[in-house]
Coordinates of C-alpha atoms in Angstrom, one line a residue:
X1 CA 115.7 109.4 103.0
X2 CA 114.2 112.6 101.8
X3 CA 111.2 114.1 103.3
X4 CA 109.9 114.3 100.4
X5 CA 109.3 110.7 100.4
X6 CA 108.9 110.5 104.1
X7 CA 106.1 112.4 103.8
X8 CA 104.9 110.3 100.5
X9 CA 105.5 106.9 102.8
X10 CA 102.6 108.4 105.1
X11 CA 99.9 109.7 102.3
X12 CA 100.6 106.8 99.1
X13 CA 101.7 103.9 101.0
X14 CA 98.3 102.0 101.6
X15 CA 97.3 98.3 102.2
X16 CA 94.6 96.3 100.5
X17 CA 92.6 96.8 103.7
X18 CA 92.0 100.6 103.2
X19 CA 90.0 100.4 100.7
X20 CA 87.1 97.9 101.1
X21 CA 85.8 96.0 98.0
X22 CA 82.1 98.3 98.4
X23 CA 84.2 101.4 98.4
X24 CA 85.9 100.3 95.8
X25 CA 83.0 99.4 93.5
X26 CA 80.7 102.7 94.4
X27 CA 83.8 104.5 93.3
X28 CA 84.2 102.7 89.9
X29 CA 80.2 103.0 89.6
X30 CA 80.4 107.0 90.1
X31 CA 83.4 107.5 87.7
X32 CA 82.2 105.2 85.1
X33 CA 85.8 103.7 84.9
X34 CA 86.6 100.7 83.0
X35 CA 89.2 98.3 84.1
X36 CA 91.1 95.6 81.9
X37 CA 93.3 93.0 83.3
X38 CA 96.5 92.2 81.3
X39 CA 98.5 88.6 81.9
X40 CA 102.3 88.8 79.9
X41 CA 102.6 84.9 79.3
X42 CA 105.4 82.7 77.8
X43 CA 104.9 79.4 78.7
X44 CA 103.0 79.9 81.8
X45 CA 100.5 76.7 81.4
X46 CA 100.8 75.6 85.1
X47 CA 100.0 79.2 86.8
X48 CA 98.0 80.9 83.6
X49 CA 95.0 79.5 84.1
X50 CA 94.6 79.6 87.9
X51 CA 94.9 83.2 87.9
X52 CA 92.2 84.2 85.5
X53 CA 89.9 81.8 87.3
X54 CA 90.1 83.3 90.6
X55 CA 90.1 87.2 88.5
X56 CA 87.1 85.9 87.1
X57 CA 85.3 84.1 89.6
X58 CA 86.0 87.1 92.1
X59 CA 86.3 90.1 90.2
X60 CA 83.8 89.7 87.6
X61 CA 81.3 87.4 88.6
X62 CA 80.8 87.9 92.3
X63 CA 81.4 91.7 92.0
X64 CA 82.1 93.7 88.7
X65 CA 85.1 95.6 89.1
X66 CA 87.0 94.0 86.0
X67 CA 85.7 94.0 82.7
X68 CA 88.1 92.1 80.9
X69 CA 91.2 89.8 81.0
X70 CA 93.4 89.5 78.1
X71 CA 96.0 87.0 78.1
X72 CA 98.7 88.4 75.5
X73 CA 100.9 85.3 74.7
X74 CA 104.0 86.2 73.8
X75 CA 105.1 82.7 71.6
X76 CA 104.5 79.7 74.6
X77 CA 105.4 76.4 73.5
X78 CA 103.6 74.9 75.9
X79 CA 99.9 75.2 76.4
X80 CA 99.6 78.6 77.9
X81 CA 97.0 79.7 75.3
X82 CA 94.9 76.8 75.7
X83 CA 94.7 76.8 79.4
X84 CA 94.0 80.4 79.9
X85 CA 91.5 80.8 77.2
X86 CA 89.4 77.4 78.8
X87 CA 89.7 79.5 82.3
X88 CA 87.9 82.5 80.4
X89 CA 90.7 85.0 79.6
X90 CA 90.8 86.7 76.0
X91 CA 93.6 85.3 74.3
X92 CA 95.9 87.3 72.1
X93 CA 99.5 86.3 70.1
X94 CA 101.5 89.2 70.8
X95 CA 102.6 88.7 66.7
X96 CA 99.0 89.6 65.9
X97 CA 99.3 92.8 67.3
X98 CA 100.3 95.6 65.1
X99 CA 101.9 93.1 63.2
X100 CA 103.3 96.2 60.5
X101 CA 105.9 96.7 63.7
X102 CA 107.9 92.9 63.5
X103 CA 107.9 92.0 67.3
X104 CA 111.2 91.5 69.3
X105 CA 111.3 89.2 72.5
X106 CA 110.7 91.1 76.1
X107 CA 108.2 91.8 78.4
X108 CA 107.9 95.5 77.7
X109 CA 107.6 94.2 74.1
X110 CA 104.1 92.7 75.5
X111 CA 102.9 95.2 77.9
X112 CA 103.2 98.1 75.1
X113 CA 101.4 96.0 72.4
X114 CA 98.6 95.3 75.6
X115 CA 97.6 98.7 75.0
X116 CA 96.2 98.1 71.3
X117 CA 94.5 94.7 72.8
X118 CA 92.5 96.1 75.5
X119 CA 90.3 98.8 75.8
X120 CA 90.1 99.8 80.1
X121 CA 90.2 103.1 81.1
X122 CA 92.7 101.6 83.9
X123 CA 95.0 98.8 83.2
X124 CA 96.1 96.2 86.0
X125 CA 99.3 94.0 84.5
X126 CA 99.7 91.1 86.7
X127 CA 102.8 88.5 85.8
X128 CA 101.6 84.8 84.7
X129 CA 103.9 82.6 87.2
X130 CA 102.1 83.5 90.5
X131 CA 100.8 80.6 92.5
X132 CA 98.4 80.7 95.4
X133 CA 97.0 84.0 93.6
X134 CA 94.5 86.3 95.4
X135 CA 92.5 88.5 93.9
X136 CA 93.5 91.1 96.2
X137 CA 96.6 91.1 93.7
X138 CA 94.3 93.3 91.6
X139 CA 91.2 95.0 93.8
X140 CA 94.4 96.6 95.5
X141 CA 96.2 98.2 93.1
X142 CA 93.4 99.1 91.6
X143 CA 91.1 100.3 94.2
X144 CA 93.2 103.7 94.3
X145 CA 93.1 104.7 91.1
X146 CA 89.3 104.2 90.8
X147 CA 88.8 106.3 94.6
X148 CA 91.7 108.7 94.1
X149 CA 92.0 110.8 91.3
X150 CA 95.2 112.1 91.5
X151 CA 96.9 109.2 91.4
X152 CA 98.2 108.0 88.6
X153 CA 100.0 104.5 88.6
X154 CA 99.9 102.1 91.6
X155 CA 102.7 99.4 92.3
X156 CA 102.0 96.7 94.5
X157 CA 104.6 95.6 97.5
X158 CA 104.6 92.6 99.2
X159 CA 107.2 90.4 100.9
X160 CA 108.9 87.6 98.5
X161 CA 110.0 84.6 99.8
X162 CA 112.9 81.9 98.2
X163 CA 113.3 78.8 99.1
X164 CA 111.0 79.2 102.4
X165 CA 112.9 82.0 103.5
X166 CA 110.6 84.8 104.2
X167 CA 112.0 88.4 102.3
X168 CA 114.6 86.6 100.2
X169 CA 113.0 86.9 96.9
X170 CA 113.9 90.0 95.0
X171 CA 117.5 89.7 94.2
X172 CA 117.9 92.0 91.4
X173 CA 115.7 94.5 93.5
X174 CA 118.5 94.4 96.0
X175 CA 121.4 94.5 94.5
X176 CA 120.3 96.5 91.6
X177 CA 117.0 98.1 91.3
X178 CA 117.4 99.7 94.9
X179 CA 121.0 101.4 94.6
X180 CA 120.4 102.8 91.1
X181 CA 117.0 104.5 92.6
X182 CA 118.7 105.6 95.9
X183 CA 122.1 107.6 94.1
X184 CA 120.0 108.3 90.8
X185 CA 116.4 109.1 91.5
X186 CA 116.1 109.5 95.5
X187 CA 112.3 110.4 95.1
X188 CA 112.1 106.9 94.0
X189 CA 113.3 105.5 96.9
X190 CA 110.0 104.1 98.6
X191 CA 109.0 102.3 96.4
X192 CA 109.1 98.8 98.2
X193 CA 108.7 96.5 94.8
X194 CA 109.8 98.7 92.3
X195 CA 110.5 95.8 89.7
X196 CA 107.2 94.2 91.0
X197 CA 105.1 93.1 88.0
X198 CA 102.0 93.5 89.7
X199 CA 100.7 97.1 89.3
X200 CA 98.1 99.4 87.2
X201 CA 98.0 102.8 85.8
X202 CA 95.6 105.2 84.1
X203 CA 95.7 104.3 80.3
X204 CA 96.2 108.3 80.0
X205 CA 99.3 107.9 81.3
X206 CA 100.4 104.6 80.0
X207 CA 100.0 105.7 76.4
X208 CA 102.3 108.4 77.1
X209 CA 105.1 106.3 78.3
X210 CA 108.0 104.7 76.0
X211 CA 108.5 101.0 77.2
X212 CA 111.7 99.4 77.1
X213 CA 111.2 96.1 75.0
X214 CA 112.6 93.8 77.8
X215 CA 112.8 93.4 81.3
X216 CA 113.8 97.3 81.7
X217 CA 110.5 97.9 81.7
X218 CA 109.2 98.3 85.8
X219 CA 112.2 100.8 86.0
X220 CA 111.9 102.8 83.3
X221 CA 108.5 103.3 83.8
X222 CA 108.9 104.7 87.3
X223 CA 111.5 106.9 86.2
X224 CA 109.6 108.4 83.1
X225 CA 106.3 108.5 85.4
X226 CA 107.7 110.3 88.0
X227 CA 109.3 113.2 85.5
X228 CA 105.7 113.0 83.7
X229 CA 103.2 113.3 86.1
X230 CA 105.4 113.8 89.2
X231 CA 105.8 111.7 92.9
X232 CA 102.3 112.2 94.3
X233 CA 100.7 110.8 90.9
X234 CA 102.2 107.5 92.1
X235 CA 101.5 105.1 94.5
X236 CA 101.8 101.8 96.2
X237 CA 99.6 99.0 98.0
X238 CA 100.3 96.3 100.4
X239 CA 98.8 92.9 99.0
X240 CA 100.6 90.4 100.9
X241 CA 102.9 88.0 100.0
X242 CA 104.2 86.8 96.4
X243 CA 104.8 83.5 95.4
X244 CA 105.9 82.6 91.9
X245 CA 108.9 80.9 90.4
X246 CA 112.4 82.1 90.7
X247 CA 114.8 82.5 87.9
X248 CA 118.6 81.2 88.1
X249 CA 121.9 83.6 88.4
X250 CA 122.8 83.9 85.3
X251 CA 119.1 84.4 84.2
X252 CA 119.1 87.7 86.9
X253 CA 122.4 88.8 85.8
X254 CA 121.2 89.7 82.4
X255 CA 118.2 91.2 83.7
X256 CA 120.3 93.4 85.7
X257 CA 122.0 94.3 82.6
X258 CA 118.8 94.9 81.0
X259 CA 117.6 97.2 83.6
X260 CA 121.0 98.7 84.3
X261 CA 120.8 100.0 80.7
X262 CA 117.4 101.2 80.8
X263 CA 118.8 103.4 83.7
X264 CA 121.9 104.6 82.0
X265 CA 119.6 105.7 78.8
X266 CA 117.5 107.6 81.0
X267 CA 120.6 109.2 83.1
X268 CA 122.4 110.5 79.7
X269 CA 120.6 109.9 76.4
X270 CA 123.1 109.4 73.8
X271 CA 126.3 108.4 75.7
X272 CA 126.6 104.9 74.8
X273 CA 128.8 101.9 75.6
X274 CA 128.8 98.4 74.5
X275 CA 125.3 97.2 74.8
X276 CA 126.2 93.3 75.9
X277 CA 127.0 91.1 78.7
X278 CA 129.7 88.4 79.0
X279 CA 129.0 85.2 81.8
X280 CA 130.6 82.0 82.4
X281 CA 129.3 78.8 82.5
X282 CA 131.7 75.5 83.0
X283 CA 132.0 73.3 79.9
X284 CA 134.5 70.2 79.4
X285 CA 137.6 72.3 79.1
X286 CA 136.9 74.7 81.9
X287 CA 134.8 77.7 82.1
X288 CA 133.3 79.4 78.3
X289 CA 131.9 82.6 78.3
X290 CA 128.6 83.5 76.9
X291 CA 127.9 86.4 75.9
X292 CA 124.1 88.1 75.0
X293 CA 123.1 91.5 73.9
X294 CA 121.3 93.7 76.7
X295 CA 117.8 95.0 75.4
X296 CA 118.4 98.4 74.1
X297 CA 115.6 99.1 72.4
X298 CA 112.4 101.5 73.2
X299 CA 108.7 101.4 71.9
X300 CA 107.6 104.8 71.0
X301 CA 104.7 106.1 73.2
X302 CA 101.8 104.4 72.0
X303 CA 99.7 108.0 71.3
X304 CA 102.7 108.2 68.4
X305 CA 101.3 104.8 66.8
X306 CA 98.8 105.5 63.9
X307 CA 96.8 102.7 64.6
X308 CA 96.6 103.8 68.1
X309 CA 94.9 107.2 67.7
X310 CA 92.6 106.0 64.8
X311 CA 91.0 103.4 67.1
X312 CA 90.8 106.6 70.2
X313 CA 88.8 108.7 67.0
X314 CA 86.8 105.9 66.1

């Protein structure tokens, strides 16, 4: 490991516990700070609305240290929109968000849009599948940038278990995320969740950032954070333990794709190779590949976007 980020382990490696919620809130008092709370959600009705009760309940009616939750749906066909709007969240179609740019399916698709839908000087994205959610989810990731500022973006760690196994979770962190970080950007390297969905950043900087439209996203916004604002700007918080539900192989092998990709973009813009994947699944005469196209595309930082920058003037 480099010093570098032995030395960044000791001063931006924290735990929820550093910061106490009163510390947390004199800080946000001082600086005037607003904070909005973002939930990505396609079909999420079993988790949605849990997690915005306990945000609310703790975060903005026992203390006020968020000031709003928006829920951006990106199409559920279940009753994600329902349930999270009846436990208090803002509720927004991604499709009605700058709907002059048609929308394309992905995560990063959501979190970009986000940006247009809230209005938080700092901006906590928290995924829509957790179950047993604390609250310290948030207060930690957040409290940093509200006490600290030179830091920048804050990504939470935590220990993910599968199946009851304590540390399993976190597959494509393992065998992917991890080794493209270690050979590629070594700086990068302590970051213990670095695909974690769970973190928050200064608007400032998020509005800077392109975002890959799919799951790329965590990655590439590492990468382009580090280069922009450099490795002390960024840091990470101990909140516990994760639970939330896990995806299948094949459904992890095209993420890895996707994030594969979003590395090899950033590594050498312009070389390009075949932008798909090919898996195998067993049918009645033996095994049939399938293949799908690996998210290629980037949003432009959202400064660039006209209707962006009018709504900063106004």
């Amino acid at each position: 490991m480099l010093e570098e980020v032995e030395r960044w382990l000791s001063t931006r490696s924290w735990s929820k516990t550093d910061r106490p919620l009163h510390q947390i809130l004199a800080a946000k008092r001082a600086t005037g700070q607003s904070v909005s709370v973002v939930l990505p959600a396609l079909n999420e009705e079993e988790t949605v609305g849990d997690i915005v009760a306990v945000i609310r309940h703790d975060l903005m009616r026992q203390l006020p240290l968020v000031d709003e939750i928006v829920v951006v749906d990106s199409g559920s066909t279940d009753r994600t929109s329902q349930v999270a709007a009846a436990a208090g969240a803002t509720v927004v179609h991604r499709d009605e968000i700058l709907p002059r740019v048609p929308p394309v399916p992905g995560k990063g698709e959501v979190l970009w849009r986000s940006l247009l839908a809230t209005s938080g000087d700092i901006v906590c994205f928290i995924d829509a599948d957790l179950r047993e959610f604390s609250s310290d989810f948030v207060s930690g990731i957040v409290g940093p940038l509200l006490t600290d500022p030179d830091v920048d973006l804050v990504k939470g760690m935590y220990d993910r278990p599968l199946g009851g196994t304590a540390a399993q979770g976190g597959r494509v962190t393992e065998l992917m995320a991890r080794p493209l970080l270690n050979m590629h950007w070594p700086q990068l390297a302590g970051f213990v969740q670095p695909l974690g969905g769970e973190y928050a950043a200064r608007r400032t900087l998020l509005e800077q950032l392109p975002f890959p439209v799919g799951y790329g996203v965590e990655l590439g916004m590492l990468v382009d954070s580090l280069h922009l604002v450099g490795l002390d700007a960024l840091a990470q918080v101990d909140v516990g333990v994760r639970k939330h539900r896990h995806q299948d192989g094949q459904a992890l092998g095209r993420m890895s794709a996707a994030i594969y990709r979003t590395a090899q973009l950033r590594l050498a813009r312009g070389h390009l190779v075949r932008p798909s994947l090919t898996q195998f699944e067993r049918g009645e005469d033996g095994f049939e590949p399938r293949t799908y196209s690996v998210d290629t595309e980037e949003r432009p930082p959202m400064v660039e976007i006209a209707e962006y920058a009018s709504r900063k003037v106004a």
